[in-house]
Amino acid sequence: MKRHIMRHPIRAARLLRFRAPRPRGWLALLGPGLITGASDDDPSGIATYSQVGARFGLAMCWVMLFTFPLMAAIQEISARIGRVTGQGIAGNIRAHYPRWASQLIVGLLLIANILNLGADLGAMGDALVLLIGGSAHLYVVIFAVACVLLEVLSRYHDYVAILKWTSVTLFAYVATALVVHVPWYDVAWNTFVPNFSFQTDYVVAIVAVLGTTITPYCFFWQSSQEAEDERVDPLAHPLIDAPEEARSQIARMRIDTYVGMGYSNLISWFIIVTTAATLHAHGITNIDTSAQAAEALRPIAGQFAFVVFAAGIICIGLLAIPVLAGTSAYALGEALGWTTGLGREPMDAKAFYGAIAVATLIGIGFNFVGIDPIKALFWCAVINGVVAVPLMIMMMIMAIQPRVMGQFVVSWALSAMGWLCTAVMTAAVVIMFATWGE
């Protein structure tokens, strides 16, 4: 595209003159990392954190602090791969690994993403039923259609701004925690002093939190969005071609990623604290879905807490659904060599936008064929675990290879943290399969 622009200097001048204004200050530093982190707290994630808080009380607050540096490191590596090479994870796998590897990983990713997307749509529909009544199936269709239309028809910079501001709705869970009685001294103790247990259900819950927090679709999304941001900016280039841009861009990616992942884990921590201080404290220890958690809060914490918790499920779902569908389209398109990008006109990337629509349509269908959302989320966890470990190994190998990253191979410190995250996820997957059926 940029070569084409340079052959048309008048068009290039217009693009440079009329480029969409960029936000200034701290907001300009936040983008793919913030959106990725917020989408990680999707309705399915809210369900997992609610289950943990209800079942174990405050005993698992430390897990969110423990996972933060691991999550931030692997996401920064994902971002760097996209910004340095100018293409996402799937495109790099296609370029540097056998075709069957990219097809297998992307195929499993699509299954997990679409199951997750369907479960999230169902949770959003159930939450709106709790708030205003009506038909959950109707709301599922409305939410899905609205997300697809917004993703397809919006201008890229406008759409990114919408996703950024939607991420603010996660503060609903901070508000919920602040209106209920919370033993903050106990919270602080359990956050900074791990209270580990080798009981099977406790270990499995930790695995569930790891699988919810460190997920393949987040790797794909942040990497592809870094590449997309570079592509739509006429003044930006892949760092491997423009080393002079590296210093500012790597600093921006680090800030964006650490803020985004910190925000994600902070909200997850607040959800655990809220459900521990309310549901667990009142003997409600079995929660299956995020909507059930919201409903259970009503008699214990009051109408305000219930409304805010339920509304938060809907609002963050409006961010997570496009990210899940968009990740599926990016991964599939890059693996198959399609023209991809939310910054492209629909007619210029028909297959890409068609993949977004089809993924969302299948997600809608799951809510009409009687698939148990709990089983869907279980299989999401299994598939994500199967995908995560080999994918992270591939990413780590690419991140330290000059033939992929040029002079921008990751530092030994970031590499060590990335490999530690990979080892932790490998252990989590082994535990998951070891406890299968228990």
Coordinates of C-alpha atoms in Angstrom, one line a residue:
M1 CA 0.0 0.0 0.0
K2 CA 2.8 2.4 1.0
R3 CA 4.6 1.7 -2.3
H4 CA 1.4 2.5 -4.1
I5 CA 1.1 5.8 -2.3
M6 CA 4.6 6.8 -3.1
R7 CA 3.8 6.4 -6.8
H8 CA 0.9 8.8 -6.3
P9 CA 2.5 11.9 -4.6
I10 CA -0.8 14.0 -4.7
R11 CA -2.6 11.2 -2.9
A12 CA 0.2 10.8 -0.5
A13 CA 0.1 14.5 0.4
R14 CA -3.6 14.3 1.0
L15 CA -3.3 11.3 3.2
L16 CA -0.6 13.1 5.2
R17 CA -2.6 16.2 5.4
F18 CA -6.0 14.7 6.2
R19 CA -4.8 11.7 8.4
A20 CA -7.2 11.1 11.2
P21 CA -6.0 13.1 14.3
R22 CA -4.2 11.0 16.8
P23 CA -4.9 11.4 20.6
R24 CA -2.2 13.2 22.5
G25 CA -0.7 12.4 25.9
W26 CA -1.0 9.1 27.7
L27 CA -4.0 8.0 25.6
A28 CA -1.8 8.0 22.5
L29 CA 0.4 5.4 24.1
L30 CA -2.5 3.0 24.8
G31 CA -4.0 0.9 22.0
P32 CA -3.5 -2.8 21.2
G33 CA -2.3 -3.6 24.7
L34 CA -5.1 -1.9 26.5
I35 CA -7.8 -3.4 24.2
T36 CA -6.2 -6.8 24.5
G37 CA -6.1 -6.6 28.3
A38 CA -9.7 -5.5 28.6
S39 CA -11.0 -8.1 26.2
D40 CA -9.3 -10.8 28.4
D41 CA -11.9 -9.9 31.1
D42 CA -14.8 -11.1 28.8
P43 CA -18.0 -12.5 30.2
S44 CA -16.4 -16.0 30.2
G45 CA -13.5 -14.7 32.2
I46 CA -15.8 -12.9 34.6
A47 CA -17.5 -16.3 35.1
T48 CA -14.2 -17.9 35.9
Y49 CA -13.1 -15.2 38.4
S50 CA -16.5 -15.3 40.0
Q51 CA -16.3 -19.1 40.4
V52 CA -12.9 -18.7 42.1
G53 CA -14.0 -16.0 44.4
A54 CA -17.2 -17.8 45.4
R55 CA -15.5 -21.2 45.9
F56 CA -12.3 -20.2 47.6
G57 CA -13.0 -16.7 49.0
L58 CA -9.9 -14.5 49.2
A59 CA -7.5 -17.4 49.1
M60 CA -6.7 -16.9 45.4
C61 CA -6.2 -13.1 45.3
W62 CA -2.4 -13.7 45.0
V63 CA -2.8 -15.5 41.7
M64 CA -3.6 -12.3 39.8
L65 CA -0.4 -10.6 41.2
F66 CA 1.6 -13.7 40.3
T67 CA 0.3 -13.9 36.7
F68 CA 0.8 -10.2 35.9
P69 CA 4.5 -10.2 34.9
L70 CA 4.1 -13.5 33.0
M71 CA 1.1 -12.2 31.1
A72 CA 2.8 -8.8 30.4
A73 CA 6.0 -10.5 29.1
I74 CA 4.3 -12.8 26.7
Q75 CA 2.0 -10.1 25.4
E76 CA 4.9 -7.7 24.9
I77 CA 6.7 -10.4 22.9
S78 CA 3.5 -10.8 20.8
A79 CA 3.3 -7.0 20.2
R80 CA 7.0 -6.8 19.2
I81 CA 6.7 -9.6 16.7
G82 CA 3.8 -7.8 15.0
R83 CA 5.5 -4.3 15.0
V84 CA 9.0 -5.5 14.1
T85 CA 7.9 -7.8 11.2
G86 CA 4.8 -5.9 10.0
Q87 CA 2.6 -9.0 10.2
G88 CA 0.7 -10.9 12.9
I89 CA 1.5 -14.2 14.7
A90 CA -0.3 -16.4 12.1
G91 CA 1.5 -14.6 9.2
N92 CA 4.9 -15.2 10.8
I93 CA 4.1 -18.9 11.6
R94 CA 3.1 -19.3 7.9
A95 CA 6.4 -17.7 6.8
H96 CA 8.8 -19.6 9.1
Y97 CA 7.1 -22.9 9.9
P98 CA 5.6 -25.8 7.8
R99 CA 2.2 -25.1 6.4
W100 CA 0.6 -27.8 8.5
A101 CA 1.7 -26.1 11.7
S102 CA -0.1 -22.8 11.0
Q103 CA -3.2 -24.7 9.7
L104 CA -3.4 -26.8 12.9
I105 CA -2.9 -24.0 15.3
V106 CA -5.2 -21.6 13.5
G107 CA -7.9 -24.4 13.2
L108 CA -7.8 -25.1 16.9
L109 CA -7.8 -21.3 17.6
L110 CA -10.9 -20.9 15.5
I111 CA -12.8 -23.6 17.4
A112 CA -11.9 -22.2 20.8
N113 CA -12.6 -18.6 19.7
I114 CA -16.0 -19.4 18.3
L115 CA -17.0 -21.5 21.3
N116 CA -15.9 -18.6 23.5
L117 CA -17.7 -16.1 21.4
G118 CA -21.0 -18.1 21.6
A119 CA -20.7 -18.4 25.4
D120 CA -20.0 -14.7 25.7
L121 CA -23.1 -13.8 23.6
G122 CA -25.2 -16.1 25.7
A123 CA -23.9 -14.5 28.9
M124 CA -24.7 -11.0 27.6
G125 CA -28.2 -12.1 26.6
D126 CA -28.8 -13.7 30.1
A127 CA -27.5 -10.5 31.8
L128 CA -29.8 -8.3 29.9
V129 CA -32.7 -10.6 30.7
L130 CA -31.9 -10.1 34.4
L131 CA -31.9 -6.3 34.0
I132 CA -35.0 -5.8 31.8
G133 CA -36.6 -9.2 31.0
G134 CA -37.4 -10.4 27.6
S135 CA -35.9 -13.0 25.3
A136 CA -32.2 -14.0 25.7
H137 CA -32.1 -15.4 22.2
L138 CA -33.3 -12.1 20.7
Y139 CA -30.7 -10.2 22.6
V140 CA -28.0 -12.6 21.4
V141 CA -28.9 -11.8 17.8
I142 CA -29.1 -8.0 18.4
F143 CA -25.7 -7.9 20.2
A144 CA -24.0 -10.1 17.5
V145 CA -25.4 -8.1 14.6
A146 CA -24.5 -4.8 16.2
C147 CA -20.9 -5.9 16.8
V148 CA -20.4 -7.1 13.2
L149 CA -21.9 -4.0 11.7
L150 CA -19.7 -1.7 13.9
E151 CA -16.6 -3.8 13.1
V152 CA -17.3 -3.8 9.3
L153 CA -18.6 -0.3 8.7
S154 CA -16.6 1.9 11.1
R155 CA -13.4 3.8 10.1
Y156 CA -10.4 2.1 11.6
H157 CA -9.3 5.0 13.9
D158 CA -12.9 5.6 15.0
Y159 CA -13.3 1.9 15.8
V160 CA -10.1 1.7 17.8
A161 CA -11.3 4.7 19.8
I162 CA -14.6 3.0 20.5
L163 CA -12.8 -0.1 21.8
K164 CA -10.6 2.0 24.0
W165 CA -13.5 3.7 25.6
T166 CA -15.5 0.5 26.0
S167 CA -12.6 -0.8 28.1
V168 CA -13.4 1.8 30.7
T169 CA -16.7 0.0 31.5
L170 CA -14.6 -2.6 33.4
F171 CA -14.4 0.0 36.3
A172 CA -18.0 -1.3 37.0
Y173 CA -16.3 -4.1 39.0
V174 CA -14.3 -1.6 41.0
A175 CA -17.5 0.2 41.8
T176 CA -19.1 -3.1 42.8
A177 CA -16.3 -3.9 45.2
L178 CA -16.5 -0.4 46.8
V179 CA -20.2 -0.6 47.6
V180 CA -20.0 -4.0 49.4
H181 CA -18.4 -4.8 52.7
V182 CA -14.8 -6.0 52.1
P183 CA -12.3 -7.0 54.7
W184 CA -9.4 -5.0 53.1
Y185 CA -6.8 -6.1 55.5
D186 CA -7.5 -9.8 54.7
V187 CA -7.5 -8.9 51.0
A188 CA -4.1 -7.3 51.2
W189 CA -2.7 -10.3 53.2
N190 CA -4.1 -12.9 50.7
T191 CA -2.8 -10.8 47.7
F192 CA 0.8 -10.5 48.9
V193 CA 1.1 -13.8 50.8
P194 CA 0.3 -16.8 48.7
N195 CA -2.0 -19.3 50.4
F196 CA -1.3 -22.4 48.2
S197 CA -3.1 -25.7 48.6
F198 CA -2.4 -29.0 46.8
Q199 CA -6.0 -30.0 47.0
T200 CA -7.2 -31.0 43.5
D201 CA -10.0 -28.5 43.2
Y202 CA -7.7 -25.7 44.3
V203 CA -5.0 -26.6 41.8
V204 CA -7.5 -27.0 39.0
A205 CA -8.9 -23.5 39.8
I206 CA -5.4 -22.1 39.4
V207 CA -5.1 -23.8 36.1
A208 CA -8.5 -22.3 35.1
V209 CA -7.3 -18.8 36.0
L210 CA -4.0 -19.2 34.1
G211 CA -5.9 -20.5 31.1
T212 CA -8.3 -17.5 31.3
T213 CA -5.6 -15.0 31.8
I214 CA -3.0 -16.2 29.3
T215 CA -4.9 -17.1 26.2
P216 CA -3.8 -17.6 22.5
Y217 CA -6.4 -15.2 21.1
C218 CA -4.8 -12.4 23.0
F219 CA -1.4 -13.2 21.4
F220 CA -2.9 -13.1 17.9
W221 CA -5.0 -10.0 18.5
Q222 CA -2.2 -7.7 19.9
S223 CA 0.3 -8.8 17.3
S224 CA -2.1 -8.3 14.4
Q225 CA -3.2 -4.9 15.8
E226 CA 0.4 -3.7 16.1
A227 CA 0.9 -4.7 12.4
E228 CA -2.4 -3.0 11.5
D229 CA -1.5 0.2 13.2
E230 CA 1.7 0.3 11.3
R231 CA 0.1 -0.4 8.0
V232 CA -2.6 2.3 8.2
D233 CA -0.1 5.0 9.2
P234 CA 1.7 6.3 6.1
L235 CA 4.6 7.5 8.3
A236 CA 5.2 4.2 10.1
H237 CA 7.1 1.1 8.9
P238 CA 7.9 -2.3 10.2
L239 CA 10.8 -1.8 12.6
I240 CA 13.0 -4.3 10.7
D241 CA 12.9 -1.9 7.8
A242 CA 13.0 1.3 9.8
P243 CA 15.3 0.9 12.9
E244 CA 15.2 4.6 13.6
E245 CA 11.6 4.2 14.7
A246 CA 12.4 1.5 17.2
R247 CA 13.2 3.4 20.4
S248 CA 10.0 5.2 20.6
Q249 CA 7.8 2.3 19.4
I250 CA 9.3 -0.3 21.7
A251 CA 8.8 2.1 24.7
R252 CA 5.2 2.7 23.6
M253 CA 4.5 -1.0 23.2
R254 CA 6.0 -1.7 26.7
I255 CA 3.9 1.0 28.3
D256 CA 0.7 0.0 26.4
T257 CA 1.2 -3.7 27.3
Y258 CA 2.0 -3.3 30.9
V259 CA -0.9 -0.8 31.5
G260 CA -3.3 -3.1 29.6
M261 CA -2.3 -6.3 31.4
G262 CA -2.2 -4.5 34.7
Y263 CA -5.6 -3.1 34.1
S264 CA -6.9 -6.6 33.1
N265 CA -5.5 -8.3 36.2
L266 CA -6.6 -5.5 38.5
I267 CA -10.2 -5.9 37.3
S268 CA -10.0 -9.7 37.7
W269 CA -8.7 -9.2 41.2
F270 CA -11.7 -6.9 42.0
I271 CA -14.1 -9.5 40.7
I272 CA -12.5 -12.2 42.9
V273 CA -12.6 -9.8 45.9
T274 CA -16.3 -8.9 45.3
T275 CA -17.6 -12.4 44.9
A276 CA -15.4 -13.6 47.9
A277 CA -16.7 -10.9 50.2
T278 CA -20.3 -11.5 49.2
L279 CA -21.1 -14.9 47.7
H280 CA -18.4 -16.9 49.6
A281 CA -19.0 -15.1 52.8
H282 CA -22.7 -16.1 52.6
G283 CA -22.1 -19.7 51.8
I284 CA -22.8 -19.4 48.0
T285 CA -19.8 -21.4 46.6
N286 CA -21.2 -22.8 43.3
I287 CA -21.4 -20.3 40.4
D288 CA -21.5 -21.5 36.8
T289 CA -21.9 -18.4 34.8
S290 CA -21.3 -14.6 35.1
A291 CA -25.1 -14.0 34.9
Q292 CA -25.6 -16.4 37.9
A293 CA -22.9 -14.4 39.8
A294 CA -24.8 -11.2 39.1
E295 CA -28.1 -12.6 40.2
A296 CA -26.7 -14.1 43.4
L297 CA -25.3 -10.6 44.3
R298 CA -28.8 -9.1 44.4
P299 CA -30.1 -10.4 47.7
I300 CA -26.7 -10.1 49.4
A301 CA -25.1 -6.9 48.1
G302 CA -28.2 -4.9 47.0
Q303 CA -29.7 -3.7 43.8
F304 CA -26.9 -1.3 42.8
A305 CA -24.2 -4.0 43.0
F306 CA -26.4 -6.4 41.0
V307 CA -27.1 -3.8 38.3
V308 CA -23.5 -2.6 37.9
F309 CA -22.2 -6.2 37.8
A310 CA -24.7 -7.3 35.2
A311 CA -24.3 -4.2 33.1
G312 CA -20.5 -4.7 33.2
I313 CA -21.0 -8.2 31.6
I314 CA -22.9 -6.6 28.7
C315 CA -20.6 -3.7 28.1
I316 CA -17.3 -5.7 28.2
G317 CA -19.0 -8.3 26.0
L318 CA -19.4 -5.6 23.3
L319 CA -15.6 -5.3 23.3
A320 CA -14.8 -9.0 23.6
I321 CA -17.1 -10.2 20.8
P322 CA -15.4 -8.1 18.1
V323 CA -11.9 -9.0 19.4
L324 CA -12.7 -12.8 19.3
A325 CA -14.3 -12.5 15.8
G326 CA -11.5 -10.2 14.6
T327 CA -8.8 -12.5 15.9
S328 CA -10.3 -15.4 14.1
A329 CA -10.4 -13.5 10.8
Y330 CA -6.8 -12.2 11.2
A331 CA -5.5 -15.6 12.1
L332 CA -7.3 -17.4 9.2
G333 CA -6.5 -14.6 6.7
E334 CA -2.8 -14.5 7.5
A335 CA -2.5 -18.3 7.5
L336 CA -4.2 -18.4 4.0
G337 CA -2.5 -15.3 2.6
W338 CA -5.7 -13.2 2.3
T339 CA -5.8 -9.5 2.3
T340 CA -6.6 -8.7 6.0
G341 CA -7.2 -5.6 8.1
L342 CA -9.9 -3.7 9.9
G343 CA -8.4 -0.6 8.3
R344 CA -9.3 -1.8 4.8
E345 CA -12.6 -1.2 3.0
P346 CA -15.0 -4.1 3.1
M347 CA -14.9 -4.6 -0.7
D348 CA -11.0 -4.8 -0.5
A349 CA -11.0 -7.5 2.1
K350 CA -14.2 -9.5 1.4
A351 CA -12.9 -12.8 2.8
F352 CA -11.5 -11.2 6.0
Y353 CA -14.8 -9.4 6.8
G354 CA -16.7 -12.5 5.7
A355 CA -14.8 -14.5 8.3
I356 CA -15.8 -12.1 11.0
A357 CA -19.5 -12.4 10.0
V358 CA -19.3 -16.2 9.8
A359 CA -17.5 -16.6 13.1
T360 CA -20.2 -14.4 14.8
L361 CA -23.0 -16.3 13.0
I362 CA -21.7 -19.6 14.3
G363 CA -21.4 -18.2 17.8
I364 CA -25.1 -17.1 17.5
G365 CA -26.0 -20.6 16.4
F366 CA -24.5 -22.2 19.5
N367 CA -27.1 -20.4 21.6
F368 CA -30.0 -21.9 19.6
V369 CA -28.9 -25.6 19.5
G370 CA -28.9 -26.2 23.2
I371 CA -25.1 -26.4 23.8
D372 CA -24.3 -26.2 27.5
P373 CA -22.3 -22.9 28.0
I374 CA -20.4 -24.6 30.9
K375 CA -19.3 -27.4 28.7
A376 CA -18.5 -24.9 25.9
L377 CA -16.2 -23.0 28.3
F378 CA -14.6 -26.3 29.5
W379 CA -13.7 -27.2 25.9
C380 CA -12.5 -23.7 25.3
A381 CA -10.1 -24.2 28.2
V382 CA -8.9 -27.6 26.9
I383 CA -8.4 -26.3 23.3
N384 CA -6.7 -23.1 24.4
G385 CA -4.4 -25.2 26.6
V386 CA -3.5 -27.5 23.6
V387 CA -2.8 -24.4 21.4
A388 CA -1.1 -22.2 24.0
V389 CA 2.0 -24.3 24.7
P390 CA 3.3 -25.0 21.2
L391 CA 2.3 -21.5 20.1
M392 CA 4.2 -19.9 22.9
I393 CA 7.3 -22.1 22.1
M394 CA 7.1 -21.0 18.4
M395 CA 6.7 -17.3 19.5
M396 CA 9.7 -17.5 21.8
I397 CA 11.9 -19.1 19.1
M398 CA 10.8 -16.5 16.6
A399 CA 11.5 -13.7 19.1
I400 CA 15.1 -14.6 19.6
Q401 CA 15.9 -15.4 15.9
P402 CA 17.6 -12.6 13.9
R403 CA 16.2 -14.1 10.7
V404 CA 12.7 -13.2 12.0
M405 CA 13.4 -10.1 14.2
G406 CA 16.6 -8.7 12.6
Q407 CA 18.4 -6.7 15.2
F408 CA 15.3 -6.5 17.4
V409 CA 15.5 -9.9 19.0
V410 CA 14.1 -9.7 22.5
S411 CA 16.5 -9.1 25.4
W412 CA 17.7 -11.9 27.6
A413 CA 15.5 -10.6 30.5
L414 CA 12.3 -10.5 28.5
S415 CA 13.2 -13.8 26.9
A416 CA 13.7 -15.4 30.3
M417 CA 10.3 -14.2 31.5
G418 CA 8.7 -15.4 28.3
W419 CA 10.2 -18.9 28.7
L420 CA 9.1 -18.9 32.4
C421 CA 5.5 -18.1 31.3
T422 CA 5.7 -20.9 28.7
A423 CA 6.9 -23.3 31.4
V424 CA 4.1 -22.3 33.8
M425 CA 1.5 -22.7 31.0
T426 CA 3.0 -26.1 30.1
A427 CA 2.7 -27.2 33.8
A428 CA -0.9 -25.9 33.9
V429 CA -1.8 -27.9 30.8
V430 CA -0.1 -31.1 32.2
I431 CA -2.1 -30.6 35.4
M432 CA -5.3 -30.0 33.5
F433 CA -5.0 -33.4 31.7
A434 CA -3.7 -35.2 34.8
T435 CA -6.9 -34.2 36.6
W436 CA -9.2 -35.0 33.7
G437 CA -12.3 -36.7 34.9
E438 CA -11.6 -36.2 38.6

